[in-house]
Each structure stands twice: as C-alpha cells, then as structure tokens.
Short mmCIF file of C-alpha atoms and ligand atoms in Angstrom, two decimals:
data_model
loop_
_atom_site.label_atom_id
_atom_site.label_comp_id
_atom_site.label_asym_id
_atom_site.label_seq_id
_atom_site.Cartn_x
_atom_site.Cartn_y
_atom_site.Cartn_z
CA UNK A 1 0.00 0.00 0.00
CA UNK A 2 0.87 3.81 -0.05
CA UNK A 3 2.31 4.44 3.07
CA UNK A 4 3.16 8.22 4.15
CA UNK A 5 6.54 8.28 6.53
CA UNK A 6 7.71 11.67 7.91
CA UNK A 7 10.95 11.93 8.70
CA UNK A 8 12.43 9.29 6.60
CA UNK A 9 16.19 11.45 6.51
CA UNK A 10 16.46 10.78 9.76
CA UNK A 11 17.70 8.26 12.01
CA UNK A 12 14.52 5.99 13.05
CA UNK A 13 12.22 6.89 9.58
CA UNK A 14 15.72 5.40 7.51
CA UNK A 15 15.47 2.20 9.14
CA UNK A 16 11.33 2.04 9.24
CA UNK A 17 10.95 3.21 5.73
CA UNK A 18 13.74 0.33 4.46
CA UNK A 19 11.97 -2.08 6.44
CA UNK A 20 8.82 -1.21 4.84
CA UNK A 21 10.19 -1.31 1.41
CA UNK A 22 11.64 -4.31 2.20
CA UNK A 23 7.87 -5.34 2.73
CA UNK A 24 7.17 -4.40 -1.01
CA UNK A 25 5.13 -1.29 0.17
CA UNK A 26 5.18 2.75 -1.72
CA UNK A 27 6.77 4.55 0.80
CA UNK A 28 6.35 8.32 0.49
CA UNK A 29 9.03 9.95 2.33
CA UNK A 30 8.71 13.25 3.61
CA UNK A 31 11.20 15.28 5.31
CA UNK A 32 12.50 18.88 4.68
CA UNK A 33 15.93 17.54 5.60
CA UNK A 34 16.96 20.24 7.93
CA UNK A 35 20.35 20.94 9.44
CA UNK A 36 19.41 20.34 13.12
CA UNK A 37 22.68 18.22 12.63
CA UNK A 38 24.99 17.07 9.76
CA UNK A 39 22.73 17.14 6.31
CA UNK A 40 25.70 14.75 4.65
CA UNK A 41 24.30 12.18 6.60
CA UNK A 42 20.85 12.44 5.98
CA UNK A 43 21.11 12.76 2.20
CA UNK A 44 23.43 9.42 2.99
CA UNK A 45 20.61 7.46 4.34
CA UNK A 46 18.11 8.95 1.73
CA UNK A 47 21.03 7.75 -1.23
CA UNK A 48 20.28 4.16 0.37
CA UNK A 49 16.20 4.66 0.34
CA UNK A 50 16.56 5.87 -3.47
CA UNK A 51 18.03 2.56 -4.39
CA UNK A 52 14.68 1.10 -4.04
CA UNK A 53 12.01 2.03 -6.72
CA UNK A 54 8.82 2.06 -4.44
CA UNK A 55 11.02 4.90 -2.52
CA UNK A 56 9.25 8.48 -3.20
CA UNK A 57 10.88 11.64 -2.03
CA UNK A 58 9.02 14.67 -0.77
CA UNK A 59 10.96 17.45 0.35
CA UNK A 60 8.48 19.18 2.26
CA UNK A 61 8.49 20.99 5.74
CA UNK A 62 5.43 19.99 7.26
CA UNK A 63 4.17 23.46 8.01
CA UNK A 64 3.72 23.92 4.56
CA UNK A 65 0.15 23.17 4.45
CA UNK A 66 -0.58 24.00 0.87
CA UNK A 67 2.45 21.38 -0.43
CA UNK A 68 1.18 18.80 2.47
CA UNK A 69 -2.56 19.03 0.89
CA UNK A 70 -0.99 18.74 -2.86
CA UNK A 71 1.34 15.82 -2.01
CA UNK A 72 -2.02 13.99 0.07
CA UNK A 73 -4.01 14.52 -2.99
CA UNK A 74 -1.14 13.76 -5.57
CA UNK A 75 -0.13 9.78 -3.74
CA UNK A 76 -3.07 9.18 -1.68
CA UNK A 77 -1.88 7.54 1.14
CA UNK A 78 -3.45 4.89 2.99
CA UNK A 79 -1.97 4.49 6.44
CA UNK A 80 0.52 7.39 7.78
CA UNK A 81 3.61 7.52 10.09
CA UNK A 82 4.94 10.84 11.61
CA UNK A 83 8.27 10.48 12.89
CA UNK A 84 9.27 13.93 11.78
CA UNK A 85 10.02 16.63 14.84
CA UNK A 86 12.07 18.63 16.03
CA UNK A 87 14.03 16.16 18.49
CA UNK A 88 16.27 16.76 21.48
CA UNK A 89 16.27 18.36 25.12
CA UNK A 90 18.91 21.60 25.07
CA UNK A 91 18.17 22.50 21.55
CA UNK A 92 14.95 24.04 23.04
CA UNK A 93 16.46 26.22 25.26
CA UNK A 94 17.79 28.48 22.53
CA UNK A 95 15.56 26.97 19.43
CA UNK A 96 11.95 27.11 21.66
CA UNK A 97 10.51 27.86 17.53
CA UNK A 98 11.41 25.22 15.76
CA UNK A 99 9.73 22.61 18.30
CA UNK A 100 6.35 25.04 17.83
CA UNK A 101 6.72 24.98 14.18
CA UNK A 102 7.74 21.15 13.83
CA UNK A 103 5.57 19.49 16.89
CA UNK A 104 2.75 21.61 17.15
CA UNK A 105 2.08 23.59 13.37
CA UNK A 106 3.30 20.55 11.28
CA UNK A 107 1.40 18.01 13.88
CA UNK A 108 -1.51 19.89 13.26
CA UNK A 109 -1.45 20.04 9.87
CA UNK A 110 -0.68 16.37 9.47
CA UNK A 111 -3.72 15.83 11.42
CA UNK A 112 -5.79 17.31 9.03
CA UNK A 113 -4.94 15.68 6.45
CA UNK A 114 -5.75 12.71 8.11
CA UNK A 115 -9.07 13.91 8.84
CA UNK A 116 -9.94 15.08 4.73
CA UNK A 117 -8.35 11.80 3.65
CA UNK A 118 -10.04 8.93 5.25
CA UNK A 119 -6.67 7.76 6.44
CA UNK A 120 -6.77 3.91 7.53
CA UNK A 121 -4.55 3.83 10.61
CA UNK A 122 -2.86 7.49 11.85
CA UNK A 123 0.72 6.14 13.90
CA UNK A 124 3.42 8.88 15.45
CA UNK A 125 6.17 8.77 17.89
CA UNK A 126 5.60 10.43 21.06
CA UNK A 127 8.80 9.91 23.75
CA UNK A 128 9.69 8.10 26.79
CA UNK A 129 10.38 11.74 28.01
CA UNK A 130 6.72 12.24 28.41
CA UNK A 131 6.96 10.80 31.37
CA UNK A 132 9.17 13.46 32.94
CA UNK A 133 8.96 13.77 36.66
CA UNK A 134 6.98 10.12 37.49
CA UNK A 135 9.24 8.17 39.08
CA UNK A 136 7.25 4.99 39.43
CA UNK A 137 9.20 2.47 37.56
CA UNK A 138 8.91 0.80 35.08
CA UNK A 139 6.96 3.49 33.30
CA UNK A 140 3.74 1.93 31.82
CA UNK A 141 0.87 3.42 30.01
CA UNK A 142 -1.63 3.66 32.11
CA UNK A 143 -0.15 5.48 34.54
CA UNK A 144 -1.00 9.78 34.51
CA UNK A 145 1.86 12.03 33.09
CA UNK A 146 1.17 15.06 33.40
CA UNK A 147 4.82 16.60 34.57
CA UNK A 148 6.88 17.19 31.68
CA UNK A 149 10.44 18.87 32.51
CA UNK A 150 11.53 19.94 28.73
CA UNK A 151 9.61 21.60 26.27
CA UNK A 152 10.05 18.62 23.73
CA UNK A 153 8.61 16.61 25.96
CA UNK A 154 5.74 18.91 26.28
CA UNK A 155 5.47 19.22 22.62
CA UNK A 156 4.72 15.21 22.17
CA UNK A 157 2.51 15.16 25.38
CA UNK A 158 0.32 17.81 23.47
CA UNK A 159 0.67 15.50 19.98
CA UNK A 160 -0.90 12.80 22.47
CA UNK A 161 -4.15 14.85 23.65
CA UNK A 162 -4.32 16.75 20.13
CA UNK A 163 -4.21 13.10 18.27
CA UNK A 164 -6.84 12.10 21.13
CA UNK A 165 -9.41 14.77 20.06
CA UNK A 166 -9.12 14.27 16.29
CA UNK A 167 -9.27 10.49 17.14
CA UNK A 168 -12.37 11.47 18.47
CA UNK A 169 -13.83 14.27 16.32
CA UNK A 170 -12.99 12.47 12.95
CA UNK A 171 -12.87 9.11 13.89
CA UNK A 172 -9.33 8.27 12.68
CA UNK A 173 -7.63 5.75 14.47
CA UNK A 174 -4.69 6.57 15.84
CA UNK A 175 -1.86 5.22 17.65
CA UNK A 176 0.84 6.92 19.66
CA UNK A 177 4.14 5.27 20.20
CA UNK A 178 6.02 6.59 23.05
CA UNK A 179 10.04 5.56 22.31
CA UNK A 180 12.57 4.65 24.57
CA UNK A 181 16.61 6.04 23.89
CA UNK A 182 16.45 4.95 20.18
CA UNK A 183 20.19 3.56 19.55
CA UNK A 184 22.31 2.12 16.66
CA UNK A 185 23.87 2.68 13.23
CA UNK A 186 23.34 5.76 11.54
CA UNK A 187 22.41 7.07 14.52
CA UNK A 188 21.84 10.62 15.64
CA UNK A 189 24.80 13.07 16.26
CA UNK A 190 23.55 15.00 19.27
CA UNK A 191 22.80 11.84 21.28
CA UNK A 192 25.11 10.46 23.93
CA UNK A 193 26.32 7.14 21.57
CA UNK A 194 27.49 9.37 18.40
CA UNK A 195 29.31 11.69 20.93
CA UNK A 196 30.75 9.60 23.18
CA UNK A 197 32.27 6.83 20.19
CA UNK A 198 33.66 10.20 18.21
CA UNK A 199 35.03 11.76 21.50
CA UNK A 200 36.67 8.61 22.51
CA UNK A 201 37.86 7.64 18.86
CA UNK A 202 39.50 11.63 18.69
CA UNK A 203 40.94 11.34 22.34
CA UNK A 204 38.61 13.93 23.36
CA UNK A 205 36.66 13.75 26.73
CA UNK A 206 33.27 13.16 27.06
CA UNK A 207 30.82 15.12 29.51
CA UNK A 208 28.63 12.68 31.72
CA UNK A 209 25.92 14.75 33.71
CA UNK A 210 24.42 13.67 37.41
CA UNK A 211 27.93 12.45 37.87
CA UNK A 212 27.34 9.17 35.88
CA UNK A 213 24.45 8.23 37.80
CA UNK A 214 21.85 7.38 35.19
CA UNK A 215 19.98 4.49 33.89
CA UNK A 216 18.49 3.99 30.75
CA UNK A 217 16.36 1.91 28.75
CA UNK A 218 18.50 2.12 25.20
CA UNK A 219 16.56 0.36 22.59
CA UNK A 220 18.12 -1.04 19.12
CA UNK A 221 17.24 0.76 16.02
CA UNK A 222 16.02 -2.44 14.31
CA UNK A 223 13.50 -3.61 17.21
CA UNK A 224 12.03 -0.10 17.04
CA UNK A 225 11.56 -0.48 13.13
CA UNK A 226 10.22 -3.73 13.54
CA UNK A 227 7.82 -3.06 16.15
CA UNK A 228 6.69 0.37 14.55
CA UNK A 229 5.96 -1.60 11.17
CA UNK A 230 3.68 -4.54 13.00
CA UNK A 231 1.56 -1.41 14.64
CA UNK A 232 1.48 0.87 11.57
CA UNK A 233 0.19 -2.25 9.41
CA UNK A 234 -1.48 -4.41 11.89
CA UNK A 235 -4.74 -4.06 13.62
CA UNK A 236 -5.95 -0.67 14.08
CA UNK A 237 -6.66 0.65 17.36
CA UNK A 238 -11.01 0.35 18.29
CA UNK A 239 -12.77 2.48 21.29
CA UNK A 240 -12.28 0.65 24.65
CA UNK A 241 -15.43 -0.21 25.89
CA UNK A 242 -14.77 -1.09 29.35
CA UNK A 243 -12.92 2.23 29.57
CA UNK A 244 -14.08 3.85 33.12
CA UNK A 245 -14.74 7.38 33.05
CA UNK A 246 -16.52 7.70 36.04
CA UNK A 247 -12.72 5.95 37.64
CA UNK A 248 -10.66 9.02 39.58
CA UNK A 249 -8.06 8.22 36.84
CA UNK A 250 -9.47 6.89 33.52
CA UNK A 251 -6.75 5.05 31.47
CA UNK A 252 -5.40 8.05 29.33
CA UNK A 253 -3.47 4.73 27.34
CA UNK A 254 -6.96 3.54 25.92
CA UNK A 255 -10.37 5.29 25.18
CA UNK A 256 -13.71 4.91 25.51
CA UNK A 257 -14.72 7.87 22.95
CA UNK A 258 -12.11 7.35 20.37
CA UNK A 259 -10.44 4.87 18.34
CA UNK A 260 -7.09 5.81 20.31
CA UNK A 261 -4.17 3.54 21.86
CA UNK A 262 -1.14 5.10 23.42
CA UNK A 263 2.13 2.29 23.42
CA UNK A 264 5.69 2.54 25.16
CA UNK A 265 8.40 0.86 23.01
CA UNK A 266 11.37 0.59 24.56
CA UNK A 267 13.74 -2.60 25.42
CA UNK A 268 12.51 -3.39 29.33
CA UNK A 269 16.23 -3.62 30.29
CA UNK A 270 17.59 -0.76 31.53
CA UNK A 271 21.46 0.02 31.53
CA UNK A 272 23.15 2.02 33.68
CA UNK A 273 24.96 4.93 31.68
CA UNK A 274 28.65 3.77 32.86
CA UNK A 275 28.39 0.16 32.13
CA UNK A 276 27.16 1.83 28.62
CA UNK A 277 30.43 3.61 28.65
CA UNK A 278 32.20 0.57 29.63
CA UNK A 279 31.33 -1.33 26.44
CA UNK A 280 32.20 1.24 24.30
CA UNK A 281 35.92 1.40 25.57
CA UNK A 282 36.00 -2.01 25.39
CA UNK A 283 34.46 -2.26 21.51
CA UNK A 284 37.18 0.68 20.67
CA UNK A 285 40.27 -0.80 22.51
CA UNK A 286 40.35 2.62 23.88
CA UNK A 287 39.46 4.20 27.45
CA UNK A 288 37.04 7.51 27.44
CA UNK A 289 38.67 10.80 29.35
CA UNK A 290 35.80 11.46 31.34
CA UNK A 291 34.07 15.29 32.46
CA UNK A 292 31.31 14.03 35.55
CA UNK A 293 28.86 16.97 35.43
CA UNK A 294 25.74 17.56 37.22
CA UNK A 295 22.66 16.87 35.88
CA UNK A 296 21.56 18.72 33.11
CA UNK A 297 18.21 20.87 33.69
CA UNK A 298 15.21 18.93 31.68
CA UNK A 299 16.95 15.59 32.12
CA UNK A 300 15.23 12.58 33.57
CA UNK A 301 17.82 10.54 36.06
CA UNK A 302 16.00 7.22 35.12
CA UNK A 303 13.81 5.18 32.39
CA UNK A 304 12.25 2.02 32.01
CA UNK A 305 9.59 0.69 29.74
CA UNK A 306 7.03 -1.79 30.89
CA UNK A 307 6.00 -3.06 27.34
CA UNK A 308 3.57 -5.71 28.36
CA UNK A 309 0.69 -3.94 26.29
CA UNK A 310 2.63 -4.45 23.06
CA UNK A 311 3.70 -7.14 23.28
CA UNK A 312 0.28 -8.88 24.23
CA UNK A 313 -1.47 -7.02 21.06
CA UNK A 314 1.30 -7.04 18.92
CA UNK A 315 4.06 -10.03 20.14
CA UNK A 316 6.59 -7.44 20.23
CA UNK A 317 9.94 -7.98 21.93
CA UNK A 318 13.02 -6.78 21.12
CA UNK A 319 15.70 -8.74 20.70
CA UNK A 320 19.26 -6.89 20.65
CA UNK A 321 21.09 -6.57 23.63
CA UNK A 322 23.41 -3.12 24.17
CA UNK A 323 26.85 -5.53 23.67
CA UNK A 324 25.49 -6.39 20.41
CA UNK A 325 24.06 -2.78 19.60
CA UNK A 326 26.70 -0.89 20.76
CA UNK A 327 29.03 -3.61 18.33
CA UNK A 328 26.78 -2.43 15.51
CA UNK A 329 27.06 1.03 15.84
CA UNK A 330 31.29 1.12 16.39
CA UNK A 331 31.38 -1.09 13.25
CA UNK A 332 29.37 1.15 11.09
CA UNK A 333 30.59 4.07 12.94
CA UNK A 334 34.42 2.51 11.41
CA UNK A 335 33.01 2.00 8.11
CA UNK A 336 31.32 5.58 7.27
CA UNK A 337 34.07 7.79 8.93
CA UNK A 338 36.90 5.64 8.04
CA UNK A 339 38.51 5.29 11.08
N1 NAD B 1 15.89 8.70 18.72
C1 NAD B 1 15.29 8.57 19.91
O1 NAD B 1 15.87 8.05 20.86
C2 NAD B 1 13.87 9.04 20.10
C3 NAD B 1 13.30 8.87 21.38
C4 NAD B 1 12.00 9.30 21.58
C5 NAD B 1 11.26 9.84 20.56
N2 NAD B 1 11.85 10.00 19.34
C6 NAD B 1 11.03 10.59 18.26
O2 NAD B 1 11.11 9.75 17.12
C7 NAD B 1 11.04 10.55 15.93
C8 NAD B 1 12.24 10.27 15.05
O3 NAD B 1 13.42 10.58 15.77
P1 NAD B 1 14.88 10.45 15.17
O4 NAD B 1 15.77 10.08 16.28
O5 NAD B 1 14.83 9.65 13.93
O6 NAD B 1 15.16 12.00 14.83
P2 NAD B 1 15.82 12.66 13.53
O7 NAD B 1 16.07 14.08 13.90
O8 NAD B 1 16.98 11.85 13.07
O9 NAD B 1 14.67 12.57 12.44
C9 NAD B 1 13.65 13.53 12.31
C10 NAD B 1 13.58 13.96 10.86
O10 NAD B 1 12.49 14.85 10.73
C11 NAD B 1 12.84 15.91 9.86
N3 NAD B 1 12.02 17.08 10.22
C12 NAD B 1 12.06 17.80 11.37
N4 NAD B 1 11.16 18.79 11.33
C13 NAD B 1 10.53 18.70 10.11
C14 NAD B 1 9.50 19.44 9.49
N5 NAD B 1 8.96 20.52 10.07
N6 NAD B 1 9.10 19.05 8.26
C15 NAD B 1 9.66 17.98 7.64
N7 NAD B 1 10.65 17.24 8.19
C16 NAD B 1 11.08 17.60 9.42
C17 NAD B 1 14.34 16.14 10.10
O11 NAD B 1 14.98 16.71 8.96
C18 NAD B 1 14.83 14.73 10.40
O12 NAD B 1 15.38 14.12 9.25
C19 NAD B 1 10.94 11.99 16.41
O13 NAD B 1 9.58 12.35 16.43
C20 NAD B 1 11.51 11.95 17.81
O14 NAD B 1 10.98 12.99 18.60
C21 NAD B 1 13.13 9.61 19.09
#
C-alpha cells in the first residue's frame, strides 16, 4: 500500500521506511531535511532509500500546508507515520521555535490531512520523556503524566491529547508510540552514543551529567523499526469499551470515545549509563577521558519501559542486547568515517 513516513532522513524513519520497502510497500518519504545536525548524513541514508524504486521523495516541511494538501491529494496515502520533529532536550532552550513549528504547526497540519483523507490507521512517535517527573518504575501506560520537565517533551505530550481529540472528532484511528533512547547505526549526532564513540575515537573527553548516575532503557534501532511496522500495518486501534470514566483516573493509554491507543516501546532492560560507557571502551580498545557533570536541567535521572501492552497485542519484543548494539554502531561508525 501507499504508506506516508515523515521523517524518513532521519535516524529511526531510515530504518522504518527500508523495512517497509523491504515489505514491497510505496513509501512516500517526507522530510524537509533540515540541518538540526549534519545534512551529509541524511542525504546518505536517503542515497540508500533511493536505491529502491517504491522509494518516493518529498521534500516538504510539514508546516507547509498548501504542499502537504498537494502531495495527500497527488499519492493518496493509505496508512501514515509521523516520525518527523524537532528532536532533542537543550536545543529548546535556545531553538523554543522550531519545536512550535515542527511538533505543534506541522502536527496539526498532518492531522488534518488525516481527517480530509479517510486515512486507515494514523501512527506517530511520542517519547519516553513524556513521562518526565513520574518516578514509578517501570513506566507503563496507564499510569497519569502530566509533569513534563523539557519543552520537547511537552510538545509530544500535546501530539498525544491533540491526536486524542481528532481520534475522536474524525474518527481516525490513531496510535501513539512513546520511544525509549532509540540507539544504533546511523544514529543521531547530538545523542550520547554518536558523541561519546567520536570523543573517545579523537581522544577527546566526554561530559557525563548527574555524575554518571543514570539508567536507561537504550533500545536497538532495528526492534524499534520492527515493532513500529507490525503497529502501523497491523490491527488498528477500536474504542475501549470497558474504559471507566466515572474511575478518579481513567486510562489516558486507551479510550472509551475514540479509536485511540497510546504504546511505550522501549527494550525493558535498563542500563546504567557507565556500564554503557564501559562497552564502548571495550568495543574501541580505547578508554574515554571522562568530564562528571551535574545533571543537566530537563533531564530525567531514570527510564524504564514496561512493554507488556505491546507485546500482548502485537508479540513485540526486542531482541538486541546493548553488547550487540553498541558492536553495531562502532562497526558502522568505522566503516562511514573511516577510522
Ligand atoms: N531517537 C530517539 O531516541 C527518540 C526517542 C524518543 C522519541 N523520538 C522521536 O522519534 C522521531 C524520530 O526521531 P529520530 O531520532 O529519527 O530523529 P531525527 O532528527 O533523526 O529525524 C527527524 C527527521 O524529521 C525531519 N524534520 C524535522 N522537522 C521537520 C519538518 N517541520 N518538516 C519535515 N521534516 C522535518 C528532520 O529533517 C529529520 O530528518 C521523532 O519524532 C523523535 O521525537 C526519538
């Protein structure tokens, strides 16, 4: 089928729009291919999707609802995937804009495209960071969240309740995927795996905030495309009907007035950021000169998926440890920079 992807320059729509292709469906790729961070390796990973014929490029910025209306009309597509936004935690302090423009405008817009195009199944990535200041572990669904501590993270807690309404309103079901410290080749160069291998590799020292103390729930690339592609094409979310609303807390992971379904997908093993550390000296030969820092303000000191709810509907489970992951990334991180 015709399948809509946002984001497919980047790091996690690269690996879910091959995987789809690989399936034999169109892909449609949109993504203004920004320079948030190196452009040389975006247009890389788009080289690879061109290679397939069912790959079709859109260079569009989403808040460019006139080109977003053309290019719905032009390929029609039948389900849609938004993995386009404007990512990270310290970018926002200086760039608060470009997560208004890319979360909020282009979400929007998306969103009503959905709702003038009958679209089949409507599937985007929220974040694990949605969770912000809950400390209940492991994080799981149906738990409240209502504390955010970074304005990205507020930006995908208001794609949830915005998708919610339209869910609602226009009856398109929808399905939120909240992600978990995406990791692996051709991965993203402001995140702690990209800097930390090239810092080490260059003899340069890497900063580690809250002194080292953190824990994380790093999750392989390729478990996040696979798991992303049995939601997107499987069974579309239905209204809950034993959803309580008179409960104090109604599940905000289900619904009982909209075809809605909220899903963590992370790898239910956390690691704690200095054993991560620890296998990438030990993949480079190489020790890392380390800068402990305090915590950095927006930062959560802990995460941890429960994915029990996707894997019951879906039989998702990841299967990539960090040893292997981390092995994955220094081998292609060798290969592309030639080191
Ligand atoms: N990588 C992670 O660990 C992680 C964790 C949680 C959530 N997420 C979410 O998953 C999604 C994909 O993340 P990623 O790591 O691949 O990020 P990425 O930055 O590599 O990819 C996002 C892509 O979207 C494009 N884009 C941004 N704004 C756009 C706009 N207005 N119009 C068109 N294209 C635009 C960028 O050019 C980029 O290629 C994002 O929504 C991100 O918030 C990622």
């Amino acid at each position: 089928m015709n399948i809509l992807v946002t984001g497919t320059a980047g790091f996690i729509g690269f690996f879910v729009a091959s995987k789809l292709l690989s399936l034999g469906h169109v892909v449609i790729g949109l993504d203004n291919v920004n320079d948030y961070y190196d452009v040389n390796l975006k247009e890389s990973r788009l080289k690879i999707l061109h290679q397939n014929k069912n790959f079709i490029e859109a260079r569009l910025d989403l808040v460019n609802r006139v080109g977003l209306e053309e290019l719905f009309r032009k390929y029609k597509p039948v389900r849609v995937l938004n993995l386009a936004a404007q990512a990270g935690v310290r970018y926002s302090f200086e760039n608060p804009y470009a997560y208004v423009d890319s979360n909020l405008v282009g979400f929007v817009n998306l969103e009503e495209q959905c709702r003038h195009n009958q679209i089949e199944h409507f599937v985007f990535a929220s974040t694990a960071s949605v969770y912000g200041a809950n400390n209940k572990m492991p994080w799981d669904e149906c738990d409240g969240c209502n504390h955010q501590l970074s304005l990205y993270a507020a930006t995908k807690k208001a794609n949830e309740v915005i998708a919610h309404s339209y869910s609602h309103l226009f009856n398109i079901p929808t399905t939120g995927l909240r992600f978990f410290n995406v990791y692996g080749p051709w991965g993203r160069p402001d995140m702690a795996l990209f800097i930390f291998v090239r810092n080490i590799f260059e003899g340069k020292a890497i900063d580690v905030y809250n002194n080292g103390q953190m824990v994380r729930d790093f999750t392989y690339v390729e478990d996040i495309a696979e798991g992303v592609c049995k939601v997107l094409l499987g069974k579309v979310p239905m209204v809950n009907q034993l959803w309580n609303s008179d409960s104090q807390y109604p599940d905000p992971s289900t619904s009982g007035v909209a075809p809605f379904r909220i899903y963590n997908i992370g790898n239910s093993r956390p690691v704690e950021l200095m054993r991560y550390i620890k296998i990438m000296e030990d993949e480079i030969g190489k020790k890392a000169i380390i800068n402990f820092m305090p915590i950095q303000p927006g930062e959560v000191i802990k995460s941890e998926a429960d994915n029990l709810d996707l894997y019951k509907e879906f039989d998702f489970k990841p299967k990539v440890n960090v040893e292997e992951g981390v092995h994955n990334f220094v081998k292609w991180y060798r290969e592309y920079y030639k080191y």
